[in-house]
Amino acid sequence: MSDAAENSGGDQGVAAMPASAADRISSLDFIRGIGVMGILAANILAFGQPFTAYMDPSEFLVPSGDDRGWMWIAQFVLVDGKMRGLFTLLFGAGLYLFMERAWARGVSRWLQARRLFFLILFGMIHYFLIWRGDILFYYGVIGLVVLLCLGWSAKDQFKVGLLGYFVGAIIYAAMMVPLTLVADTSFGESAPMAEMRENLELGKQEALADDAIATQLKQSGDYLGLIEHKVVQHWYEPLANVFLFGLETLPLMLIGVGLYRLGFFSGGMDPGRMKTWGWAGLIVGSLLHLAIGLWVQAGGFTYYGTLAAFMGLSALPRLFMVLGIAALLVIYSPAWGGSLAERVRAAGRAAFTNYLGTSILMLFVFHGWALGLFGQLNRPELYLVTVLAWALMLAWSKPWLERYRYGPLEWLWRCLTYGKLFPLRR
C-alpha cells in the first residue's frame, strides 16, 4: 500500500536523496495521505450502517439525517470512488518505484511478487477478521498481473491502461444500467421483462436479508458469529471482487505505472498543461457526477438506481476526476508547507497502517462488544466520526515517523518481504 514510504524510510531517509527523488516521494506521500483519509470518508457509511446503506440511503437503520439526499450527492460527486482511484493509481506508481530500487540492487521481480503475496495474506486477515470491505486482497492479486507488464514501455503501459479502462467502463454500464431500467421504469412492466424484474427484486431481498443477519451479529457483539457468517456465506467474495473491480483496478494501476515513468509525479511534464488538464478533469468529471446524482435523486434513490450510478454510469467521469485531482495535487502540494501538510504527508507514509488501523478502530466504535454504535448514527454523525478519526490519524503519524523509520505495519510488511528484521527506531 505504501511503496514510496517503504523506499523513503531507509537508512539515509528522504533528506539524503537527490532533490527530484525527494520531491517525487513527497508528492506521492501527500496524495496517498489524502487518499487514505478520503477512503475512510467513503467507507464510514458501511462501517456504521448496513452495507446496502452505502448506496441506498433508505436502508439506514435510523433516519439518515439527509432527507433530500444532498449529502448523498455531495459524497457521490466528491468522494466515492475517487479516493480509491487515487490509491490505485499510486499503488501502480509505487510498484514501479519499488522495482526501480530493487533492480538497482540487482534484485528480480520475485521480491515484489513475495511482497504482493504477503499483501494478499493481509487482505484475507482484514476481510475475514476485521471488515468485509477489504481492497488489499484484490490489490495484491491484480498487482501480480501488473508485475508481468513492467517490461513494457511507459507509453504502452499508459495507453493499454486507458484503453482497458474505457472497455471496462462500457462493460460496467452494459451490466448495471439495464438493471435499473427493468427494476425501476415502465420498461420492466412488459411481459418479456416480468421474470427478470421478479428476479431482481428477489436478489435485492436476499441482499437485505443478509445485511439483517450481519446487523444482528454486530449489534449483539457476536464477533465469532460474524466471522463464521463471512466464512460460510461470503468466502468467495474476495475472489469475486478481483473480477468485479479488476476492470477498473488493473487499468488504473497500469496508468499509474505509465504516468510515474513519464514523469507525471516528478515534474517531468509541462506544469501549465497539467494545471489545465487537471482543472478540466476535475470540473467536467464533477459536473457529470452531479448530473448522475440528480438523476438518482429524481428517481427516489432506488436500490438499482444507486447501483447503476456507482458501478455503471460514473466510471468515465471518475477517471476524469482521479487524473484531474492527481495532477492538481502534484502541481500544488509541493508548495504546501506547515504542520497540517506535513502531517498529511506522514499519514501517507504510514498509509498501510492507517488503512488497516481505521478498520480496527471502527470495530471498537461500532460493534456491540465495544461502544455498540452500529446502526445508531445518521449520516452527519458518521461524518463526525470520520473527522475525529482523521484527527487521530494526523496526530499519531508524524511523531511516530520522527522517531521510527516506518509505520508499524509498513515495518512488518517489509520484514516479511525480505525475510529478516529491520531496525525500527531511527
mmCIF file of C-alpha atoms in Angstrom, residues 65-367:
data_model
loop_
_atom_site.group_PDB
_atom_site.id
_atom_site.type_symbol
_atom_site.label_atom_id
_atom_site.label_comp_id
_atom_site.label_asym_id
_atom_site.label_seq_id
_atom_site.Cartn_x
_atom_site.Cartn_y
_atom_site.Cartn_z
ATOM 1 C CA GLY A 65 -30.364 12.942 8.525
ATOM 2 C CA ASP A 66 -30.263 13.693 4.804
ATOM 3 C CA ASP A 67 -33.924 13.749 3.817
ATOM 4 C CA ARG A 68 -33.480 15.215 0.349
ATOM 5 C CA GLY A 69 -30.252 13.390 -0.382
ATOM 6 C CA TRP A 70 -27.957 16.375 -0.896
ATOM 7 C CA MET A 71 -25.242 14.910 1.314
ATOM 8 C CA TRP A 72 -25.526 11.657 -0.649
ATOM 9 C CA ILE A 73 -24.987 13.664 -3.834
ATOM 10 C CA ALA A 74 -22.063 15.621 -2.353
ATOM 11 C CA GLN A 75 -20.301 12.430 -1.295
ATOM 12 C CA PHE A 76 -21.047 10.803 -4.649
ATOM 13 C CA VAL A 77 -19.566 13.777 -6.516
ATOM 14 C CA LEU A 78 -16.522 14.472 -4.353
ATOM 15 C CA VAL A 79 -15.517 11.234 -2.625
ATOM 16 C CA ASP A 80 -16.989 7.930 -3.771
ATOM 17 C CA GLY A 81 -14.555 6.052 -5.979
ATOM 18 C CA LYS A 82 -12.176 8.995 -6.348
ATOM 19 C CA MET A 83 -10.094 8.225 -3.279
ATOM 20 C CA ARG A 84 -9.921 4.541 -4.153
ATOM 21 C CA GLY A 85 -8.951 5.597 -7.670
ATOM 22 C CA LEU A 86 -6.135 7.806 -6.358
ATOM 23 C CA PHE A 87 -4.950 4.964 -4.145
ATOM 24 C CA THR A 88 -4.980 2.565 -7.099
ATOM 25 C CA LEU A 89 -3.090 4.987 -9.326
ATOM 26 C CA LEU A 90 -0.441 5.430 -6.654
ATOM 27 C CA PHE A 91 -0.282 1.707 -6.000
ATOM 28 C CA GLY A 92 0.760 1.227 -9.623
ATOM 29 C CA ALA A 93 3.329 4.020 -9.361
ATOM 30 C CA GLY A 94 4.596 2.515 -6.106
ATOM 31 C CA LEU A 95 5.011 -0.903 -7.694
ATOM 32 C CA TYR A 96 7.410 0.550 -10.230
ATOM 33 C CA LEU A 97 9.191 2.726 -7.668
ATOM 34 C CA PHE A 98 9.819 -0.370 -5.553
ATOM 35 C CA MET A 99 11.158 -2.283 -8.564
ATOM 36 C CA GLU A 100 13.391 0.610 -9.654
ATOM 37 C CA ARG A 101 15.216 0.400 -6.381
ATOM 38 C CA ALA A 102 15.178 -3.406 -6.375
ATOM 39 C CA TRP A 103 16.659 -3.536 -9.877
ATOM 40 C CA ALA A 104 19.336 -1.066 -8.816
ATOM 41 C CA ARG A 105 20.385 -3.624 -6.172
ATOM 42 C CA GLY A 106 20.303 -6.478 -8.672
ATOM 43 C CA VAL A 107 17.082 -7.985 -7.279
ATOM 44 C CA SER A 108 14.496 -9.603 -9.563
ATOM 45 C CA ARG A 109 10.720 -9.222 -9.686
ATOM 46 C CA TRP A 110 10.372 -12.192 -7.360
ATOM 47 C CA LEU A 111 10.907 -9.840 -4.431
ATOM 48 C CA GLN A 112 7.892 -7.799 -5.481
ATOM 49 C CA ALA A 113 5.890 -10.992 -6.028
ATOM 50 C CA ARG A 114 6.749 -12.085 -2.488
ATOM 51 C CA ARG A 115 5.705 -8.668 -1.228
ATOM 52 C CA LEU A 116 2.353 -8.888 -3.003
ATOM 53 C CA PHE A 117 1.817 -12.401 -1.657
ATOM 54 C CA PHE A 118 2.025 -11.036 1.879
ATOM 55 C CA LEU A 119 -0.349 -8.214 0.915
ATOM 56 C CA ILE A 120 -2.829 -10.880 -0.170
ATOM 57 C CA LEU A 121 -2.485 -12.537 3.253
ATOM 58 C CA PHE A 122 -3.034 -9.178 4.969
ATOM 59 C CA GLY A 123 -6.139 -8.771 2.825
ATOM 60 C CA MET A 124 -7.544 -12.135 3.868
ATOM 61 C CA ILE A 125 -6.977 -11.297 7.536
ATOM 62 C CA HIS A 126 -8.603 -7.897 7.017
ATOM 63 C CA TYR A 127 -11.603 -9.365 5.209
ATOM 64 C CA PHE A 128 -12.388 -12.305 7.474
ATOM 65 C CA LEU A 129 -11.341 -10.948 10.875
ATOM 66 C CA ILE A 130 -11.868 -7.183 10.642
ATOM 67 C CA TRP A 131 -14.020 -5.788 7.833
ATOM 68 C CA ARG A 132 -15.763 -7.091 4.749
ATOM 69 C CA GLY A 133 -14.906 -4.052 2.609
ATOM 70 C CA ASP A 134 -11.252 -5.071 2.087
ATOM 71 C CA ILE A 135 -9.335 -3.939 -1.008
ATOM 72 C CA LEU A 136 -5.912 -5.384 -0.113
ATOM 73 C CA PHE A 137 -6.649 -8.887 -1.399
ATOM 74 C CA TYR A 138 -7.541 -7.849 -4.912
ATOM 75 C CA TYR A 139 -4.811 -5.183 -4.961
ATOM 76 C CA GLY A 140 -2.305 -7.954 -4.288
ATOM 77 C CA VAL A 141 -3.738 -10.323 -6.900
ATOM 78 C CA ILE A 142 -4.056 -7.653 -9.589
ATOM 79 C CA GLY A 143 -0.620 -6.302 -8.655
ATOM 80 C CA LEU A 144 0.826 -9.691 -9.655
ATOM 81 C CA VAL A 145 -0.689 -9.190 -13.115
ATOM 82 C CA VAL A 146 0.790 -5.678 -13.339
ATOM 83 C CA LEU A 147 4.158 -7.161 -12.390
ATOM 84 C CA LEU A 148 4.117 -9.076 -15.677
ATOM 85 C CA CYS A 149 3.684 -5.787 -17.570
ATOM 86 C CA LEU A 150 6.556 -3.801 -16.049
ATOM 87 C CA GLY A 151 8.814 -4.521 -19.021
ATOM 88 C CA TRP A 152 6.521 -2.666 -21.417
ATOM 89 C CA SER A 153 7.343 0.868 -22.483
ATOM 90 C CA ALA A 154 5.833 3.637 -20.370
ATOM 91 C CA LYS A 155 3.647 4.810 -23.270
ATOM 92 C CA ASP A 156 2.340 1.299 -23.863
ATOM 93 C CA GLN A 157 1.500 0.914 -20.167
ATOM 94 C CA PHE A 158 -0.363 4.222 -20.210
ATOM 95 C CA LYS A 159 -2.194 3.526 -23.483
ATOM 96 C CA VAL A 160 -3.183 -0.036 -22.580
ATOM 97 C CA GLY A 161 -4.336 1.225 -19.186
ATOM 98 C CA LEU A 162 -6.530 3.902 -20.756
ATOM 99 C CA LEU A 163 -7.945 1.531 -23.365
ATOM 100 C CA GLY A 164 -8.611 -1.127 -20.725
ATOM 101 C CA TYR A 165 -10.337 1.412 -18.518
ATOM 102 C CA PHE A 166 -12.622 2.594 -21.349
ATOM 103 C CA VAL A 167 -13.523 -1.004 -22.241
ATOM 104 C CA GLY A 168 -14.233 -1.713 -18.572
ATOM 105 C CA ALA A 169 -16.440 1.385 -18.305
ATOM 106 C CA ILE A 170 -18.519 0.171 -21.254
ATOM 107 C CA ILE A 171 -18.856 -3.291 -19.705
ATOM 108 C CA TYR A 172 -19.877 -1.856 -16.335
ATOM 109 C CA ALA A 173 -22.518 0.317 -17.994
ATOM 110 C CA ALA A 174 -23.833 -2.615 -20.040
ATOM 111 C CA MET A 175 -24.059 -4.737 -16.884
ATOM 112 C CA MET A 176 -25.623 -2.238 -14.492
ATOM 113 C CA VAL A 177 -27.765 0.291 -16.356
ATOM 114 C CA PRO A 178 -30.274 -2.258 -17.744
ATOM 115 C CA LEU A 179 -30.957 -3.413 -14.181
ATOM 116 C CA THR A 180 -32.450 -0.093 -13.152
ATOM 117 C CA LEU A 181 -34.399 0.148 -16.426
ATOM 118 C CA VAL A 182 -36.049 -3.183 -15.650
ATOM 119 C CA ALA A 183 -36.469 -2.677 -11.906
ATOM 120 C CA ASP A 184 -37.471 0.988 -11.766
ATOM 121 C CA THR A 185 -39.127 2.002 -15.046
ATOM 122 C CA SER A 186 -42.123 1.013 -17.140
ATOM 123 C CA PHE A 187 -39.752 -0.950 -19.365
ATOM 124 C CA GLY A 188 -39.735 -3.657 -16.708
ATOM 125 C CA GLU A 189 -43.517 -3.887 -16.685
ATOM 126 C CA SER A 190 -43.679 -5.519 -20.103
ATOM 127 C CA ALA A 191 -44.352 -9.263 -20.237
ATOM 128 C CA PRO A 192 -40.886 -10.251 -21.552
ATOM 129 C CA MET A 193 -39.235 -8.404 -18.637
ATOM 130 C CA ALA A 194 -41.561 -9.605 -15.872
ATOM 131 C CA GLU A 195 -39.444 -12.605 -14.881
ATOM 132 C CA MET A 196 -36.239 -10.565 -14.860
ATOM 133 C CA ARG A 197 -37.898 -7.894 -12.730
ATOM 134 C CA GLU A 198 -39.074 -10.536 -10.287
ATOM 135 C CA ASN A 199 -35.555 -11.993 -10.077
ATOM 136 C CA LEU A 200 -34.075 -8.555 -9.446
ATOM 137 C CA GLU A 201 -36.485 -7.987 -6.574
ATOM 138 C CA LEU A 202 -35.569 -11.414 -5.205
ATOM 139 C CA GLY A 203 -31.857 -10.544 -5.426
ATOM 140 C CA LYS A 204 -32.470 -7.288 -3.603
ATOM 141 C CA GLN A 205 -34.390 -9.005 -0.806
ATOM 142 C CA GLU A 206 -31.646 -11.618 -0.418
ATOM 143 C CA ALA A 207 -29.048 -8.858 -0.053
ATOM 144 C CA LEU A 208 -31.182 -7.048 2.523
ATOM 145 C CA ALA A 209 -31.782 -10.262 4.452
ATOM 146 C CA ASP A 210 -28.043 -10.962 4.545
ATOM 147 C CA ASP A 211 -27.432 -7.426 5.801
ATOM 148 C CA ALA A 212 -30.025 -8.014 8.531
ATOM 149 C CA ILE A 213 -28.116 -11.087 9.742
ATOM 150 C CA ALA A 214 -24.819 -9.166 9.801
ATOM 151 C CA THR A 215 -26.531 -6.282 11.622
ATOM 152 C CA GLN A 216 -27.843 -8.571 14.338
ATOM 153 C CA LEU A 217 -24.415 -10.149 14.829
ATOM 154 C CA LYS A 218 -22.677 -6.758 15.048
ATOM 155 C CA GLN A 219 -25.210 -5.216 17.405
ATOM 156 C CA SER A 220 -25.236 -8.253 19.700
ATOM 157 C CA GLY A 221 -21.448 -8.292 19.861
ATOM 158 C CA ASP A 222 -21.193 -11.831 18.456
ATOM 159 C CA TYR A 223 -17.770 -11.377 16.868
ATOM 160 C CA LEU A 224 -17.156 -15.094 16.300
ATOM 161 C CA GLY A 225 -20.623 -15.451 14.783
ATOM 162 C CA LEU A 226 -19.834 -12.623 12.360
ATOM 163 C CA ILE A 227 -16.605 -14.322 11.293
ATOM 164 C CA GLU A 228 -18.472 -17.603 10.807
ATOM 165 C CA HIS A 229 -21.089 -15.803 8.707
ATOM 166 C CA LYS A 230 -18.397 -14.411 6.412
ATOM 167 C CA VAL A 231 -16.587 -17.746 6.136
ATOM 168 C CA VAL A 232 -19.776 -19.703 5.376
ATOM 169 C CA GLN A 233 -21.797 -17.201 3.337
ATOM 170 C CA HIS A 234 -19.180 -14.900 1.812
ATOM 171 C CA TRP A 235 -15.996 -16.977 1.489
ATOM 172 C CA TYR A 236 -15.940 -16.340 -2.275
ATOM 173 C CA GLU A 237 -16.251 -12.546 -2.088
ATOM 174 C CA PRO A 238 -12.528 -11.621 -2.114
ATOM 175 C CA LEU A 239 -12.100 -13.613 -5.343
ATOM 176 C CA ALA A 240 -15.318 -12.181 -6.777
ATOM 177 C CA ASN A 241 -14.010 -8.664 -6.096
ATOM 178 C CA VAL A 242 -10.926 -9.407 -8.197
ATOM 179 C CA PHE A 243 -13.209 -9.796 -11.215
ATOM 180 C CA LEU A 244 -15.787 -7.181 -10.210
ATOM 181 C CA PHE A 245 -13.237 -4.410 -9.641
ATOM 182 C CA GLY A 246 -10.490 -5.753 -11.893
ATOM 183 C CA LEU A 247 -11.803 -3.928 -14.957
ATOM 184 C CA GLU A 248 -11.110 -0.676 -13.097
ATOM 185 C CA THR A 249 -8.185 -1.607 -10.852
ATOM 186 C CA LEU A 250 -5.862 -3.237 -13.387
ATOM 187 C CA PRO A 251 -6.114 -0.369 -15.911
ATOM 188 C CA LEU A 252 -5.642 2.264 -13.193
ATOM 189 C CA MET A 253 -2.535 0.509 -11.888
ATOM 190 C CA LEU A 254 -1.099 0.399 -15.427
ATOM 191 C CA ILE A 255 -1.928 4.088 -15.883
ATOM 192 C CA GLY A 256 -0.156 4.788 -12.582
ATOM 193 C CA VAL A 257 2.970 2.908 -13.718
ATOM 194 C CA GLY A 258 2.989 4.710 -17.070
ATOM 195 C CA LEU A 259 2.452 8.158 -15.552
ATOM 196 C CA TYR A 260 5.188 7.563 -12.982
ATOM 197 C CA ARG A 261 7.677 6.618 -15.684
ATOM 198 C CA LEU A 262 6.632 9.553 -17.874
ATOM 199 C CA GLY A 263 7.459 11.975 -15.047
ATOM 200 C CA PHE A 264 3.912 12.839 -14.006
ATOM 201 C CA PHE A 265 4.776 12.754 -10.304
ATOM 202 C CA SER A 266 8.236 14.323 -10.538
ATOM 203 C CA GLY A 267 7.938 17.416 -12.717
ATOM 204 C CA GLY A 268 8.660 15.644 -15.992
ATOM 205 C CA MET A 269 5.526 17.039 -17.645
ATOM 206 C CA ASP A 270 4.673 20.609 -18.514
ATOM 207 C CA PRO A 271 3.103 22.122 -15.358
ATOM 208 C CA GLY A 272 0.909 24.514 -17.327
ATOM 209 C CA ARG A 273 -0.666 21.690 -19.293
ATOM 210 C CA MET A 274 -1.044 19.624 -16.117
ATOM 211 C CA LYS A 275 -2.922 22.501 -14.467
ATOM 212 C CA THR A 276 -5.189 22.939 -17.485
ATOM 213 C CA TRP A 277 -5.990 19.262 -17.843
ATOM 214 C CA GLY A 278 -6.198 18.827 -14.079
ATOM 215 C CA TRP A 279 -8.818 21.521 -13.642
ATOM 216 C CA ALA A 280 -10.659 20.344 -16.764
ATOM 217 C CA GLY A 281 -10.813 16.767 -15.478
ATOM 218 C CA LEU A 282 -11.962 17.877 -12.047
ATOM 219 C CA ILE A 283 -14.652 20.254 -13.313
ATOM 220 C CA VAL A 284 -16.004 18.088 -16.148
ATOM 221 C CA GLY A 285 -15.953 14.956 -14.002
ATOM 222 C CA SER A 286 -17.707 16.757 -11.135
ATOM 223 C CA LEU A 287 -20.448 18.099 -13.401
ATOM 224 C CA LEU A 288 -21.058 14.671 -14.914
ATOM 225 C CA HIS A 289 -21.223 13.139 -11.426
ATOM 226 C CA LEU A 290 -23.635 15.880 -10.356
ATOM 227 C CA ALA A 291 -25.889 15.093 -13.322
ATOM 228 C CA ILE A 292 -25.892 11.395 -12.412
ATOM 229 C CA GLY A 293 -26.566 12.232 -8.758
ATOM 230 C CA LEU A 294 -29.520 14.453 -9.674
ATOM 231 C CA TRP A 295 -30.892 11.659 -11.866
ATOM 232 C CA VAL A 296 -30.698 9.236 -8.922
ATOM 233 C CA GLN A 297 -32.353 11.830 -6.671
ATOM 234 C CA ALA A 298 -35.174 12.344 -9.168
ATOM 235 C CA GLY A 299 -35.716 8.584 -9.245
ATOM 236 C CA GLY A 300 -36.017 8.403 -5.461
ATOM 237 C CA PHE A 301 -32.644 6.795 -4.641
ATOM 238 C CA THR A 302 -33.798 3.305 -5.565
ATOM 239 C CA TYR A 303 -31.663 0.219 -4.872
ATOM 240 C CA TYR A 304 -30.840 -0.460 -8.527
ATOM 241 C CA GLY A 305 -30.722 3.216 -9.437
ATOM 242 C CA THR A 306 -27.957 3.863 -6.923
ATOM 243 C CA LEU A 307 -26.171 0.674 -8.039
ATOM 244 C CA ALA A 308 -26.267 1.889 -11.648
ATOM 245 C CA ALA A 309 -24.870 5.262 -10.568
ATOM 246 C CA PHE A 310 -21.978 3.786 -8.594
ATOM 247 C CA MET A 311 -20.990 0.975 -10.938
ATOM 248 C CA GLY A 312 -22.496 1.655 -14.342
ATOM 249 C CA LEU A 313 -22.541 5.374 -15.061
ATOM 250 C CA SER A 314 -19.749 7.008 -13.084
ATOM 251 C CA ALA A 315 -16.696 5.081 -14.325
ATOM 252 C CA LEU A 316 -15.589 7.544 -17.018
ATOM 253 C CA PRO A 317 -16.369 10.706 -15.007
ATOM 254 C CA ARG A 318 -14.468 9.088 -12.135
ATOM 255 C CA LEU A 319 -11.373 8.636 -14.307
ATOM 256 C CA PHE A 320 -11.517 12.325 -15.304
ATOM 257 C CA MET A 321 -11.645 13.317 -11.646
ATOM 258 C CA VAL A 322 -8.979 10.878 -10.434
ATOM 259 C CA LEU A 323 -6.480 12.055 -13.037
ATOM 260 C CA GLY A 324 -7.505 15.675 -12.510
ATOM 261 C CA ILE A 325 -7.138 15.537 -8.727
ATOM 262 C CA ALA A 326 -3.808 13.722 -9.033
ATOM 263 C CA ALA A 327 -2.465 16.337 -11.475
ATOM 264 C CA LEU A 328 -3.535 19.255 -9.293
ATOM 265 C CA LEU A 329 -2.082 17.696 -6.145
ATOM 266 C CA VAL A 330 1.221 17.053 -7.928
ATOM 267 C CA ILE A 331 1.345 20.684 -9.082
ATOM 268 C CA TYR A 332 0.195 22.418 -5.907
ATOM 269 C CA SER A 333 1.182 20.163 -2.999
ATOM 270 C CA PRO A 334 4.972 20.837 -3.065
ATOM 271 C CA ALA A 335 4.241 24.441 -2.092
ATOM 272 C CA TRP A 336 2.021 23.407 0.795
ATOM 273 C CA GLY A 337 4.133 23.605 3.911
ATOM 274 C CA GLY A 338 3.190 23.970 7.530
ATOM 275 C CA SER A 339 2.222 21.467 10.165
ATOM 276 C CA LEU A 340 -1.005 20.250 8.569
ATOM 277 C CA ALA A 341 0.594 19.462 5.200
ATOM 278 C CA GLU A 342 3.460 17.642 6.899
ATOM 279 C CA ARG A 343 1.002 15.610 8.925
ATOM 280 C CA VAL A 344 -0.887 14.646 5.754
ATOM 281 C CA ARG A 345 2.403 13.505 4.189
ATOM 282 C CA ALA A 346 3.185 11.495 7.318
ATOM 283 C CA ALA A 347 -0.261 9.872 7.150
ATOM 284 C CA GLY A 348 0.572 8.942 3.562
ATOM 285 C CA ARG A 349 3.897 7.405 4.546
ATOM 286 C CA ALA A 350 2.015 5.267 7.067
ATOM 287 C CA ALA A 351 -0.941 4.669 4.749
ATOM 288 C CA PHE A 352 -0.953 0.889 5.210
ATOM 289 C CA THR A 353 -1.121 1.219 8.993
ATOM 290 C CA ASN A 354 -3.719 3.985 8.758
ATOM 291 C CA TYR A 355 -5.907 1.994 6.361
ATOM 292 C CA LEU A 356 -5.948 -1.164 8.469
ATOM 293 C CA GLY A 357 -5.818 0.814 11.711
ATOM 294 C CA THR A 358 -9.043 2.682 10.962
ATOM 295 C CA SER A 359 -10.795 -0.622 10.226
ATOM 296 C CA ILE A 360 -9.679 -1.951 13.612
ATOM 297 C CA LEU A 361 -10.686 1.299 15.325
ATOM 298 C CA MET A 362 -14.166 1.102 13.790
ATOM 299 C CA LEU A 363 -14.622 -2.371 15.277
ATOM 300 C CA PHE A 364 -14.364 -0.749 18.689
ATOM 301 C CA VAL A 365 -16.599 2.176 17.752
ATOM 302 C CA PHE A 366 -19.462 0.232 16.204
ATOM 303 C CA HIS A 367 -19.564 -3.378 17.363
#
